[in-house]
Amino acid sequence: MTRGRALRAVFVATAAVLACAGASAEGGRTPKPAVTVEKKGACIAPVEEMRRNHMLMLKHDRDRTLRQGIRKVPASLQGCIGCHASNRTGSVVAAKDDFCASCHAYAGVTLDCFECHSGKPKAAPAVQGRDDASNADLLASMLRGRGGAGEGAVKP
Amino acid sequence: MNSRRTFLAASAGAIAGVALAPGVRLIELASGRSPEAAASAKNRWGMLVDTTRCMDGCTACVSACATENHLISHGRPRTDAQWIRKVELRDKRSGHAFAAPVMCQHCAEPPCVDVCPTGASFKRADGVVLVDRHICIGCRYCMMACPYKARSFVHEETHDQNPDVPRGKGTVESCTFCVHRIDRGGVPACVEACAKDGGGALVFGDLNDPASEIAKRVAVEPTSAIRADLKLGTAVRYRGI
């Protein structure tokens, strides 16, 4: 609990730093995390909202997927990974400057998510269907979702 | 709140089912549900194991499970995770021998859920029994409570997981009926493999849907549950045991 509060303080500081990151010139006195988004288009919510609340969104939708079996949710972890895996490592956490890793290292946040979760997106939905029509729809929607704003399919 | 809402949704579904003329069914009752819909008590996923078709020496289901869920063996059978195993039985008197795969039986009254101190073991509305690994503390009470020895504790670090099947050290896990596949309209990996490379002994489907192959078969074929005396309402039915 106290750790959580401490982290929150760090986070507020980070958010403040990030908020003025755009304005401050290169080589300022304050180090900055290397947060690079290779994907074009938009995130699932405005950037300020994402920076502040992505952990709450993940937790909320985690329970919806796991407990209720809802597979299409906005804040799916596989969704984040599909858009944010870097072109170089194909992962969100494999290298120091990968998306989820760089910011958390900067903010002093340690995640255990990737002890279980793969940091790489799923290659393709390899499912033999009971119902071809719904699979075709699903495939189409997954390709749309994965591709973000009209970009090509995600690399495995 | 949540459970109340699911209950209301489920009862609405039941009423819709009843209101239709016999033989006429809403399409969503017969086929699966869409990925944005929640699992519902309208469905009861189940499996039929026809031991008369389970082939001698075949382990297609076991290896398919390991491949799908990335259950990597460390060469330590006592601690390696095992979600499905083939059990061979022989009647000493008659010499009659048969084998059958045993996995989580997805009980209607799961003892693992009863004993779990954190609420990590739970049963979904459609009857699939799972471990919420986010709140599992690895105490292993559920493993002791399970009469089928269906659960495994993850003793070793995991690597290169299937993105659809996160799993990691320090938590308990078991057969999920491949929820990540059935939620998208597929069948469990073992069933697919048994149909392709095995004897076609496994049938998966919705026990609540009278039009499904599994419901039709369990209605006419003599099947039973393992340890039926415990009255756990298992979703896995065996033929020929």
mmCIF file of C-alpha atoms in Angstrom:
data_model
loop_
_atom_site.group_PDB
_atom_site.id
_atom_site.type_symbol
_atom_site.label_atom_id
_atom_site.label_comp_id
_atom_site.label_asym_id
_atom_site.label_seq_id
_atom_site.Cartn_x
_atom_site.Cartn_y
_atom_site.Cartn_z
ATOM 1 C CA MET A 1 0.000 0.000 0.000
ATOM 2 C CA THR A 2 2.659 2.510 0.975
ATOM 3 C CA ARG A 3 4.629 1.332 -2.003
ATOM 4 C CA GLY A 4 1.628 2.063 -4.175
ATOM 5 C CA ARG A 5 1.381 5.560 -2.777
ATOM 6 C CA ALA A 6 5.061 6.148 -3.314
ATOM 7 C CA LEU A 7 4.738 4.969 -6.889
ATOM 8 C CA ARG A 8 1.807 7.253 -7.389
ATOM 9 C CA ALA A 9 3.947 10.179 -6.292
ATOM 10 C CA VAL A 10 6.594 9.128 -8.774
ATOM 11 C CA PHE A 11 3.934 8.875 -11.404
ATOM 12 C CA VAL A 12 2.619 12.355 -10.817
ATOM 13 C CA ALA A 13 6.163 13.595 -11.144
ATOM 14 C CA THR A 14 6.555 11.624 -14.362
ATOM 15 C CA ALA A 15 3.349 12.954 -15.755
ATOM 16 C CA ALA A 16 4.502 16.467 -15.032
ATOM 17 C CA VAL A 17 7.796 15.794 -16.744
ATOM 18 C CA LEU A 18 6.087 14.242 -19.705
ATOM 19 C CA ALA A 19 3.608 17.061 -19.927
ATOM 20 C CA CYS A 20 6.341 19.560 -20.560
ATOM 21 C CA ALA A 21 8.472 17.090 -22.502
ATOM 22 C CA GLY A 22 7.232 18.469 -25.791
ATOM 23 C CA ALA A 23 8.135 22.023 -24.869
ATOM 24 C CA SER A 24 11.567 21.544 -23.314
ATOM 25 C CA ALA A 25 14.481 21.430 -25.716
ATOM 26 C CA GLU A 26 16.937 18.541 -26.127
ATOM 27 C CA GLY A 27 19.622 18.311 -23.473
ATOM 28 C CA GLY A 28 17.511 19.761 -20.667
ATOM 29 C CA ARG A 29 18.608 19.033 -17.096
ATOM 30 C CA THR A 30 15.842 16.519 -16.502
ATOM 31 C CA PRO A 31 16.268 13.081 -18.077
ATOM 32 C CA LYS A 32 13.322 11.830 -20.063
ATOM 33 C CA PRO A 33 12.088 8.354 -20.866
ATOM 34 C CA ALA A 34 12.367 7.243 -24.472
ATOM 35 C CA VAL A 35 8.718 6.709 -25.260
ATOM 36 C CA THR A 36 8.500 5.996 -28.944
ATOM 37 C CA VAL A 37 5.273 5.090 -30.637
ATOM 38 C CA GLU A 38 5.987 3.602 -34.042
ATOM 39 C CA LYS A 39 2.386 3.064 -34.924
ATOM 40 C CA LYS A 40 0.551 5.946 -36.579
ATOM 41 C CA GLY A 41 -2.965 6.883 -35.603
ATOM 42 C CA ALA A 42 -4.521 7.111 -32.184
ATOM 43 C CA CYS A 43 -4.413 5.176 -28.963
ATOM 44 C CA ILE A 44 -7.536 3.783 -27.322
ATOM 45 C CA ALA A 45 -7.884 7.041 -25.357
ATOM 46 C CA PRO A 46 -6.229 10.487 -25.407
ATOM 47 C CA VAL A 47 -2.513 10.397 -24.543
ATOM 48 C CA GLU A 48 -2.920 12.258 -21.217
ATOM 49 C CA GLU A 49 -5.567 9.755 -20.182
ATOM 50 C CA MET A 50 -3.368 6.844 -21.236
ATOM 51 C CA ARG A 51 -0.320 8.080 -19.335
ATOM 52 C CA ARG A 52 -2.314 8.513 -16.183
ATOM 53 C CA ASN A 53 -4.809 5.671 -16.184
ATOM 54 C CA HIS A 54 -3.638 2.818 -18.385
ATOM 55 C CA MET A 55 -3.098 0.534 -15.384
ATOM 56 C CA LEU A 56 -6.665 1.039 -14.185
ATOM 57 C CA MET A 57 -8.040 0.465 -17.658
ATOM 58 C CA LEU A 58 -6.046 -2.745 -17.973
ATOM 59 C CA LYS A 59 -7.251 -4.045 -14.642
ATOM 60 C CA HIS A 60 -10.848 -3.229 -15.438
ATOM 61 C CA ASP A 61 -10.841 -4.981 -18.778
ATOM 62 C CA ARG A 62 -8.730 -7.851 -17.509
ATOM 63 C CA ASP A 63 -11.570 -8.884 -15.239
ATOM 64 C CA ARG A 64 -14.098 -8.508 -18.008
ATOM 65 C CA THR A 65 -12.108 -10.810 -20.270
ATOM 66 C CA LEU A 66 -11.045 -13.367 -17.721
ATOM 67 C CA ARG A 67 -14.141 -13.556 -15.551
ATOM 68 C CA GLN A 68 -16.869 -12.831 -18.071
ATOM 69 C CA GLY A 69 -15.224 -14.093 -21.223
ATOM 70 C CA ILE A 70 -15.612 -10.823 -23.141
ATOM 71 C CA ARG A 71 -12.887 -10.996 -25.757
ATOM 72 C CA LYS A 72 -13.345 -7.622 -27.417
ATOM 73 C CA VAL A 73 -12.535 -4.940 -24.867
ATOM 74 C CA PRO A 74 -10.821 -1.576 -25.399
ATOM 75 C CA ALA A 75 -7.982 -2.057 -22.893
ATOM 76 C CA SER A 76 -6.838 -5.552 -23.728
ATOM 77 C CA LEU A 77 -3.212 -6.323 -22.946
ATOM 78 C CA GLN A 78 -2.865 -8.181 -26.206
ATOM 79 C CA GLY A 79 -4.289 -5.054 -27.830
ATOM 80 C CA CYS A 80 -1.587 -2.805 -26.301
ATOM 81 C CA ILE A 81 1.061 -5.252 -27.435
ATOM 82 C CA GLY A 82 -0.365 -5.478 -30.933
ATOM 83 C CA CYS A 83 0.049 -1.730 -31.433
ATOM 84 C CA HIS A 84 3.049 -0.966 -29.238
ATOM 85 C CA ALA A 85 5.491 -3.830 -29.931
ATOM 86 C CA SER A 86 8.600 -2.281 -31.457
ATOM 87 C CA ASN A 87 9.576 -3.052 -35.024
ATOM 88 C CA ARG A 88 13.075 -3.997 -33.894
ATOM 89 C CA THR A 89 12.399 -6.554 -31.141
ATOM 90 C CA GLY A 90 8.751 -7.318 -31.972
ATOM 91 C CA SER A 91 8.021 -6.899 -28.266
ATOM 92 C CA VAL A 92 6.933 -4.268 -25.746
ATOM 93 C CA VAL A 93 9.497 -5.302 -23.114
ATOM 94 C CA ALA A 94 12.406 -7.164 -24.742
ATOM 95 C CA ALA A 95 14.763 -4.162 -24.982
ATOM 96 C CA LYS A 96 15.365 -1.255 -22.600
ATOM 97 C CA ASP A 97 13.778 1.206 -25.017
ATOM 98 C CA ASP A 98 10.734 -0.934 -25.855
ATOM 99 C CA PHE A 99 7.469 0.845 -25.196
ATOM 100 C CA CYS A 100 6.315 -0.501 -21.826
ATOM 101 C CA ALA A 101 9.860 -1.077 -20.545
ATOM 102 C CA SER A 102 11.393 2.351 -21.086
ATOM 103 C CA CYS A 103 8.776 4.384 -19.317
ATOM 104 C CA HIS A 104 8.504 2.017 -16.383
ATOM 105 C CA ALA A 105 12.275 1.915 -15.895
ATOM 106 C CA TYR A 106 12.241 5.694 -15.834
ATOM 107 C CA ALA A 107 9.371 5.836 -13.358
ATOM 108 C CA GLY A 108 10.784 3.034 -11.204
ATOM 109 C CA VAL A 109 7.802 0.765 -11.782
ATOM 110 C CA THR A 110 8.347 -2.988 -11.857
ATOM 111 C CA LEU A 111 5.690 -5.057 -13.589
ATOM 112 C CA ASP A 112 5.187 -8.769 -13.111
ATOM 113 C CA CYS A 113 2.792 -9.005 -16.050
ATOM 114 C CA PHE A 114 5.406 -10.273 -18.457
ATOM 115 C CA GLU A 115 6.430 -13.179 -16.270
ATOM 116 C CA CYS A 116 3.247 -14.751 -17.580
ATOM 117 C CA HIS A 117 2.187 -12.669 -20.548
ATOM 118 C CA SER A 118 4.142 -12.770 -23.764
ATOM 119 C CA GLY A 119 5.476 -9.342 -24.744
ATOM 120 C CA LYS A 120 4.925 -10.171 -28.390
ATOM 121 C CA PRO A 121 1.713 -10.087 -30.388
ATOM 122 C CA LYS A 122 0.028 -13.246 -31.542
ATOM 123 C CA ALA A 123 0.950 -14.126 -35.114
ATOM 124 C CA ALA A 124 -2.521 -15.032 -36.349
ATOM 125 C CA PRO A 125 -5.682 -16.358 -34.776
ATOM 126 C CA ALA A 126 -5.098 -20.067 -35.381
ATOM 127 C CA VAL A 127 -8.539 -21.301 -34.563
ATOM 128 C CA GLN A 128 -10.502 -23.911 -36.393
ATOM 129 C CA GLY A 129 -14.059 -22.722 -36.134
ATOM 130 C CA ARG A 130 -17.374 -24.285 -35.368
ATOM 131 C CA ASP A 131 -18.936 -21.421 -37.270
ATOM 132 C CA ASP A 132 -17.229 -20.112 -40.379
ATOM 133 C CA ALA A 133 -19.262 -16.940 -40.736
ATOM 134 C CA SER A 134 -18.435 -15.650 -37.255
ATOM 135 C CA ASN A 135 -14.765 -16.532 -37.767
ATOM 136 C CA ALA A 136 -14.599 -14.551 -40.965
ATOM 137 C CA ASP A 137 -16.109 -11.558 -39.188
ATOM 138 C CA LEU A 138 -13.737 -11.973 -36.299
ATOM 139 C CA LEU A 139 -10.710 -12.243 -38.530
ATOM 140 C CA ALA A 140 -11.734 -9.103 -40.364
ATOM 141 C CA SER A 141 -12.285 -7.195 -37.149
ATOM 142 C CA MET A 142 -8.997 -8.398 -35.692
ATOM 143 C CA LEU A 143 -7.115 -7.300 -38.768
ATOM 144 C CA ARG A 144 -8.816 -3.956 -38.578
ATOM 145 C CA GLY A 145 -8.065 -3.599 -34.869
ATOM 146 C CA ARG A 146 -4.485 -4.757 -35.157
ATOM 147 C CA GLY A 147 -3.741 -2.549 -38.134
ATOM 148 C CA GLY A 148 -4.694 0.598 -36.221
ATOM 149 C CA ALA A 149 -5.515 3.486 -38.527
ATOM 150 C CA GLY A 150 -5.410 1.575 -41.778
ATOM 151 C CA GLU A 151 -1.860 0.285 -41.425
ATOM 152 C CA GLY A 152 -0.688 -3.154 -42.476
ATOM 153 C CA ALA A 153 -1.043 -6.195 -40.260
ATOM 154 C CA VAL A 154 1.175 -6.536 -37.252
ATOM 155 C CA LYS A 155 4.417 -8.509 -37.539
ATOM 156 C CA PRO A 156 4.557 -11.743 -35.568
ATOM 157 C CA MET B 1 -23.837 -6.115 -8.905
ATOM 158 C CA ASN B 2 -22.037 -8.050 -11.571
ATOM 159 C CA SER B 3 -23.436 -11.429 -10.736
ATOM 160 C CA ARG B 4 -26.908 -9.927 -10.510
ATOM 161 C CA ARG B 5 -26.556 -8.493 -13.964
ATOM 162 C CA THR B 6 -25.313 -11.787 -15.409
ATOM 163 C CA PHE B 7 -28.146 -13.568 -13.685
ATOM 164 C CA LEU B 8 -30.701 -11.217 -15.211
ATOM 165 C CA ALA B 9 -29.142 -11.609 -18.631
ATOM 166 C CA ALA B 10 -29.166 -15.362 -18.271
ATOM 167 C CA SER B 11 -32.790 -15.503 -17.251
ATOM 168 C CA ALA B 12 -33.764 -13.219 -20.127
ATOM 169 C CA GLY B 13 -32.048 -15.713 -22.425
ATOM 170 C CA ALA B 14 -33.904 -18.605 -20.879
ATOM 171 C CA ILE B 15 -37.241 -16.880 -21.354
ATOM 172 C CA ALA B 16 -36.430 -16.118 -24.992
ATOM 173 C CA GLY B 17 -35.577 -19.804 -25.477
ATOM 174 C CA VAL B 18 -38.848 -20.933 -23.952
ATOM 175 C CA ALA B 19 -40.991 -18.474 -25.875
ATOM 176 C CA LEU B 20 -39.987 -19.960 -29.227
ATOM 177 C CA ALA B 21 -41.945 -22.824 -30.759
ATOM 178 C CA PRO B 22 -40.338 -26.236 -30.332
ATOM 179 C CA GLY B 23 -37.660 -26.819 -32.940
ATOM 180 C CA VAL B 24 -37.404 -23.108 -33.771
ATOM 181 C CA ARG B 25 -34.369 -21.558 -32.186
ATOM 182 C CA LEU B 26 -32.757 -18.191 -32.070
ATOM 183 C CA ILE B 27 -29.545 -18.352 -34.036
ATOM 184 C CA GLU B 28 -27.394 -17.272 -31.103
ATOM 185 C CA LEU B 29 -28.697 -20.104 -29.017
ATOM 186 C CA ALA B 30 -27.504 -22.660 -31.538
ATOM 187 C CA SER B 31 -24.116 -21.209 -32.437
ATOM 188 C CA GLY B 32 -21.558 -19.606 -30.127
ATOM 189 C CA ARG B 33 -21.569 -16.028 -28.988
ATOM 190 C CA SER B 34 -19.793 -13.014 -30.402
ATOM 191 C CA PRO B 35 -16.464 -11.872 -28.928
ATOM 192 C CA GLU B 36 -18.005 -8.799 -27.334
ATOM 193 C CA ALA B 37 -20.642 -10.839 -25.501
ATOM 194 C CA ALA B 38 -20.099 -12.236 -22.033
ATOM 195 C CA ALA B 39 -20.071 -15.950 -21.329
ATOM 196 C CA SER B 40 -23.598 -16.930 -20.454
ATOM 197 C CA ALA B 41 -25.386 -19.627 -18.517
ATOM 198 C CA LYS B 42 -27.286 -20.410 -21.712
ATOM 199 C CA ASN B 43 -24.271 -22.499 -22.646
ATOM 200 C CA ARG B 44 -22.745 -25.356 -20.735
ATOM 201 C CA TRP B 45 -19.554 -26.429 -22.417
ATOM 202 C CA GLY B 46 -18.873 -30.116 -22.128
ATOM 203 C CA MET B 47 -16.831 -32.936 -23.537
ATOM 204 C CA LEU B 48 -17.605 -36.523 -24.392
ATOM 205 C CA VAL B 49 -14.737 -39.005 -24.197
ATOM 206 C CA ASP B 50 -15.577 -42.140 -26.146
ATOM 207 C CA THR B 51 -13.061 -44.597 -24.721
ATOM 208 C CA THR B 52 -14.056 -47.185 -27.322
ATOM 209 C CA ARG B 53 -12.412 -44.943 -29.922
ATOM 210 C CA CYS B 54 -9.446 -43.804 -27.843
ATOM 211 C CA MET B 55 -6.509 -45.520 -29.573
ATOM 212 C CA ASP B 56 -3.877 -47.584 -27.834
ATOM 213 C CA GLY B 57 -0.581 -45.752 -27.481
ATOM 214 C CA CYS B 58 -1.941 -42.549 -29.029
ATOM 215 C CA THR B 59 -1.172 -39.328 -27.172
ATOM 216 C CA ALA B 60 -2.316 -36.812 -29.789
ATOM 217 C CA CYS B 61 -4.509 -34.969 -27.274
ATOM 218 C CA VAL B 62 -1.746 -34.709 -24.687
ATOM 219 C CA SER B 63 0.826 -33.349 -27.097
ATOM 220 C CA ALA B 64 -1.651 -30.960 -28.721
ATOM 221 C CA CYS B 65 -2.429 -29.548 -25.265
ATOM 222 C CA ALA B 66 1.261 -29.081 -24.521
ATOM 223 C CA THR B 67 1.852 -27.353 -27.852
ATOM 224 C CA GLU B 68 -1.179 -25.083 -27.628
ATOM 225 C CA ASN B 69 -0.565 -24.018 -24.057
ATOM 226 C CA HIS B 70 3.233 -24.139 -24.204
ATOM 227 C CA LEU B 71 3.499 -26.651 -21.366
ATOM 228 C CA ILE B 72 7.203 -27.271 -21.646
ATOM 229 C CA SER B 73 8.592 -30.344 -19.913
ATOM 230 C CA HIS B 74 11.698 -29.930 -17.803
ATOM 231 C CA GLY B 75 12.135 -33.703 -17.677
ATOM 232 C CA ARG B 76 10.816 -33.735 -14.113
ATOM 233 C CA PRO B 77 7.520 -35.611 -14.307
ATOM 234 C CA ARG B 78 6.722 -35.024 -10.640
ATOM 235 C CA THR B 79 6.648 -31.273 -11.047
ATOM 236 C CA ASP B 80 6.034 -30.691 -14.766
ATOM 237 C CA ALA B 81 2.684 -29.046 -15.423
ATOM 238 C CA GLN B 82 0.124 -31.423 -16.847
ATOM 239 C CA TRP B 83 -3.317 -30.333 -17.956
ATOM 240 C CA ILE B 84 -4.412 -33.581 -19.584
ATOM 241 C CA ARG B 85 -3.041 -37.073 -19.150
ATOM 242 C CA LYS B 86 -3.847 -40.481 -20.487
ATOM 243 C CA VAL B 87 -4.832 -42.949 -17.816
ATOM 244 C CA GLU B 88 -4.668 -46.651 -18.611
ATOM 245 C CA LEU B 89 -6.892 -49.028 -16.695
ATOM 246 C CA ARG B 90 -7.122 -52.819 -16.696
ATOM 247 C CA ASP B 91 -9.730 -54.990 -15.123
ATOM 248 C CA LYS B 92 -7.715 -57.705 -13.350
ATOM 249 C CA ARG B 93 -10.515 -60.257 -13.560
ATOM 250 C CA SER B 94 -11.481 -60.008 -17.205
ATOM 251 C CA GLY B 95 -8.265 -58.499 -18.548
ATOM 252 C CA HIS B 96 -10.318 -55.808 -20.266
ATOM 253 C CA ALA B 97 -8.043 -52.811 -20.722
ATOM 254 C CA PHE B 98 -8.824 -49.322 -21.886
ATOM 255 C CA ALA B 99 -7.354 -45.864 -21.745
ATOM 256 C CA ALA B 100 -8.898 -42.450 -21.459
ATOM 257 C CA PRO B 101 -7.680 -38.891 -21.209
ATOM 258 C CA VAL B 102 -8.401 -37.182 -17.909
ATOM 259 C CA MET B 103 -8.354 -33.436 -17.488
ATOM 260 C CA CYS B 104 -10.241 -30.837 -15.436
ATOM 261 C CA GLN B 105 -13.809 -32.128 -15.409
ATOM 262 C CA HIS B 106 -15.258 -28.603 -15.163
ATOM 263 C CA CYS B 107 -17.595 -29.518 -12.316
ATOM 264 C CA ALA B 108 -20.870 -27.724 -11.780
ATOM 265 C CA GLU B 109 -20.025 -27.819 -8.048
ATOM 266 C CA PRO B 110 -16.243 -27.459 -8.156
ATOM 267 C CA PRO B 111 -14.450 -28.333 -4.883
ATOM 268 C CA CYS B 112 -11.462 -26.224 -5.989
ATOM 269 C CA VAL B 113 -13.667 -23.138 -5.976
ATOM 270 C CA ASP B 114 -15.054 -24.017 -2.533
ATOM 271 C CA VAL B 115 -11.644 -24.158 -0.911
ATOM 272 C CA CYS B 116 -9.887 -21.264 -2.656
ATOM 273 C CA PRO B 117 -9.078 -18.612 -0.028
ATOM 274 C CA THR B 118 -8.704 -15.702 -2.472
ATOM 275 C CA GLY B 119 -11.460 -16.308 -4.985
ATOM 276 C CA ALA B 120 -8.919 -17.048 -7.702
ATOM 277 C CA SER B 121 -10.570 -20.369 -8.549
ATOM 278 C CA PHE B 122 -13.864 -19.587 -10.144
ATOM 279 C CA LYS B 123 -16.491 -20.929 -12.484
ATOM 280 C CA ARG B 124 -17.573 -18.879 -15.461
ATOM 281 C CA ALA B 125 -21.252 -18.481 -16.292
ATOM 282 C CA ASP B 126 -20.867 -21.064 -19.059
ATOM 283 C CA GLY B 127 -19.438 -23.616 -16.642
ATOM 284 C CA VAL B 128 -15.729 -23.361 -17.468
ATOM 285 C CA VAL B 129 -13.680 -23.652 -14.271
ATOM 286 C CA LEU B 130 -10.582 -21.432 -14.279
ATOM 287 C CA VAL B 131 -7.862 -19.975 -12.092
ATOM 288 C CA ASP B 132 -7.549 -16.192 -12.098
ATOM 289 C CA ARG B 133 -3.769 -16.176 -11.981
ATOM 290 C CA HIS B 134 -3.776 -12.474 -11.116
ATOM 291 C CA ILE B 135 -5.034 -13.253 -7.630
ATOM 292 C CA CYS B 136 -3.809 -16.843 -7.163
ATOM 293 C CA ILE B 137 -1.342 -16.962 -4.277
ATOM 294 C CA GLY B 138 -0.124 -20.474 -5.083
ATOM 295 C CA CYS B 139 -1.364 -22.062 -1.842
ATOM 296 C CA ARG B 140 -2.428 -25.227 -3.695
ATOM 297 C CA TYR B 141 -5.510 -25.955 -1.572
ATOM 298 C CA CYS B 142 -7.395 -26.462 -4.827
ATOM 299 C CA MET B 143 -4.942 -29.132 -5.913
ATOM 300 C CA MET B 144 -5.644 -31.060 -2.743
ATOM 301 C CA ALA B 145 -9.398 -30.613 -3.066
ATOM 302 C CA CYS B 146 -9.593 -31.811 -6.677
ATOM 303 C CA PRO B 147 -10.617 -35.500 -6.790
ATOM 304 C CA TYR B 148 -9.255 -35.775 -10.343
ATOM 305 C CA LYS B 149 -5.760 -34.456 -9.638
ATOM 306 C CA ALA B 150 -6.391 -32.152 -12.562
ATOM 307 C CA ARG B 151 -4.399 -29.152 -11.398
ATOM 308 C CA SER B 152 -0.700 -28.340 -11.561
ATOM 309 C CA PHE B 153 1.464 -25.854 -9.777
ATOM 310 C CA VAL B 154 3.964 -24.015 -11.953
ATOM 311 C CA HIS B 155 7.327 -24.729 -10.356
ATOM 312 C CA GLU B 156 9.573 -23.220 -12.972
ATOM 313 C CA GLU B 157 9.868 -19.947 -14.807
ATOM 314 C CA THR B 158 8.063 -19.870 -18.127
ATOM 315 C CA HIS B 159 9.424 -18.612 -21.440
ATOM 316 C CA ASP B 160 8.020 -18.034 -24.916
ATOM 317 C CA GLN B 161 4.408 -18.377 -23.864
ATOM 318 C CA ASN B 162 1.589 -18.442 -26.347
ATOM 319 C CA PRO B 163 0.330 -14.825 -26.242
ATOM 320 C CA ASP B 164 -3.166 -16.272 -25.800
ATOM 321 C CA VAL B 165 -2.109 -18.431 -22.858
ATOM 322 C CA PRO B 166 -0.192 -16.484 -20.230
ATOM 323 C CA ARG B 167 1.258 -18.704 -17.520
ATOM 324 C CA GLY B 168 3.925 -18.233 -14.910
ATOM 325 C CA LYS B 169 5.740 -19.547 -11.887
ATOM 326 C CA GLY B 170 4.051 -19.617 -8.491
ATOM 327 C CA THR B 171 0.447 -20.086 -9.575
ATOM 328 C CA VAL B 172 -1.857 -23.052 -10.088
ATOM 329 C CA GLU B 173 -3.295 -23.907 -13.460
ATOM 330 C CA SER B 174 -5.332 -26.548 -15.227
ATOM 331 C CA CYS B 175 -7.228 -27.313 -18.396
ATOM 332 C CA THR B 176 -9.174 -24.238 -19.469
ATOM 333 C CA PHE B 177 -11.166 -26.006 -22.224
ATOM 334 C CA CYS B 178 -8.962 -23.663 -24.289
ATOM 335 C CA VAL B 179 -11.175 -20.660 -23.390
ATOM 336 C CA HIS B 180 -9.124 -18.474 -25.694
ATOM 337 C CA ARG B 181 -10.247 -20.689 -28.576
ATOM 338 C CA ILE B 182 -13.835 -21.462 -27.589
ATOM 339 C CA ASP B 183 -14.547 -17.774 -26.920
ATOM 340 C CA ARG B 184 -13.645 -17.194 -30.560
ATOM 341 C CA GLY B 185 -15.785 -20.034 -31.864
ATOM 342 C CA GLY B 186 -13.149 -22.773 -31.927
ATOM 343 C CA VAL B 187 -12.793 -26.106 -30.174
ATOM 344 C CA PRO B 188 -10.123 -27.124 -27.632
ATOM 345 C CA ALA B 189 -6.769 -28.143 -29.104
ATOM 346 C CA CYS B 190 -7.050 -31.750 -27.820
ATOM 347 C CA VAL B 191 -10.376 -32.244 -29.585
ATOM 348 C CA GLU B 192 -9.017 -30.906 -32.842
ATOM 349 C CA ALA B 193 -5.949 -33.169 -32.592
ATOM 350 C CA CYS B 194 -7.978 -36.266 -31.690
ATOM 351 C CA ALA B 195 -10.180 -35.782 -34.735
ATOM 352 C CA LYS B 196 -7.163 -35.275 -37.000
ATOM 353 C CA ASP B 197 -4.507 -37.663 -35.678
ATOM 354 C CA GLY B 198 -6.345 -39.808 -33.134
ATOM 355 C CA GLY B 199 -9.451 -41.942 -33.107
ATOM 356 C CA GLY B 200 -11.997 -39.145 -33.010
ATOM 357 C CA ALA B 201 -12.789 -40.034 -29.415
ATOM 358 C CA LEU B 202 -13.380 -36.473 -28.183
ATOM 359 C CA VAL B 203 -16.517 -34.485 -28.841
ATOM 360 C CA PHE B 204 -16.777 -30.936 -27.567
ATOM 361 C CA GLY B 205 -19.863 -28.771 -27.512
ATOM 362 C CA ASP B 206 -22.720 -27.156 -25.684
ATOM 363 C CA LEU B 207 -24.576 -29.622 -23.472
ATOM 364 C CA ASN B 208 -27.425 -27.124 -23.187
ATOM 365 C CA ASP B 209 -28.014 -27.034 -26.924
ATOM 366 C CA PRO B 210 -30.162 -30.042 -27.879
ATOM 367 C CA ALA B 211 -29.067 -29.618 -31.506
ATOM 368 C CA SER B 212 -25.356 -30.058 -30.726
ATOM 369 C CA GLU B 213 -23.590 -33.337 -31.471
ATOM 370 C CA ILE B 214 -22.554 -33.788 -27.852
ATOM 371 C CA ALA B 215 -26.064 -33.267 -26.477
ATOM 372 C CA LYS B 216 -27.511 -35.676 -29.017
ATOM 373 C CA ARG B 217 -24.929 -38.318 -28.237
ATOM 374 C CA VAL B 218 -25.111 -38.143 -24.447
ATOM 375 C CA ALA B 219 -28.895 -38.375 -24.776
ATOM 376 C CA VAL B 220 -28.758 -41.792 -26.441
ATOM 377 C CA GLU B 221 -25.389 -43.326 -25.561
ATOM 378 C CA PRO B 222 -24.598 -44.754 -22.135
ATOM 379 C CA THR B 223 -22.088 -42.386 -20.591
ATOM 380 C CA SER B 224 -20.955 -41.719 -17.071
ATOM 381 C CA ALA B 225 -18.812 -39.434 -14.990
ATOM 382 C CA ILE B 226 -15.645 -40.444 -13.179
ATOM 383 C CA ARG B 227 -16.446 -40.595 -9.467
ATOM 384 C CA ALA B 228 -20.104 -39.947 -10.175
ATOM 385 C CA ASP B 229 -20.704 -40.723 -6.496
ATOM 386 C CA LEU B 230 -19.316 -37.300 -5.599
ATOM 387 C CA LYS B 231 -22.189 -35.639 -7.492
ATOM 388 C CA LEU B 232 -20.031 -32.796 -8.761
ATOM 389 C CA GLY B 233 -21.935 -32.429 -12.012
ATOM 390 C CA THR B 234 -18.911 -32.849 -14.249
ATOM 391 C CA ALA B 235 -18.963 -31.498 -17.796
ATOM 392 C CA VAL B 236 -16.774 -34.328 -19.070
ATOM 393 C CA ARG B 237 -18.680 -37.544 -19.788
ATOM 394 C CA TYR B 238 -17.050 -40.895 -20.515
ATOM 395 C CA ARG B 239 -18.355 -43.677 -22.677
ATOM 396 C CA GLY B 240 -17.182 -47.235 -22.115
ATOM 397 C CA ILE B 241 -15.740 -47.026 -18.643
#
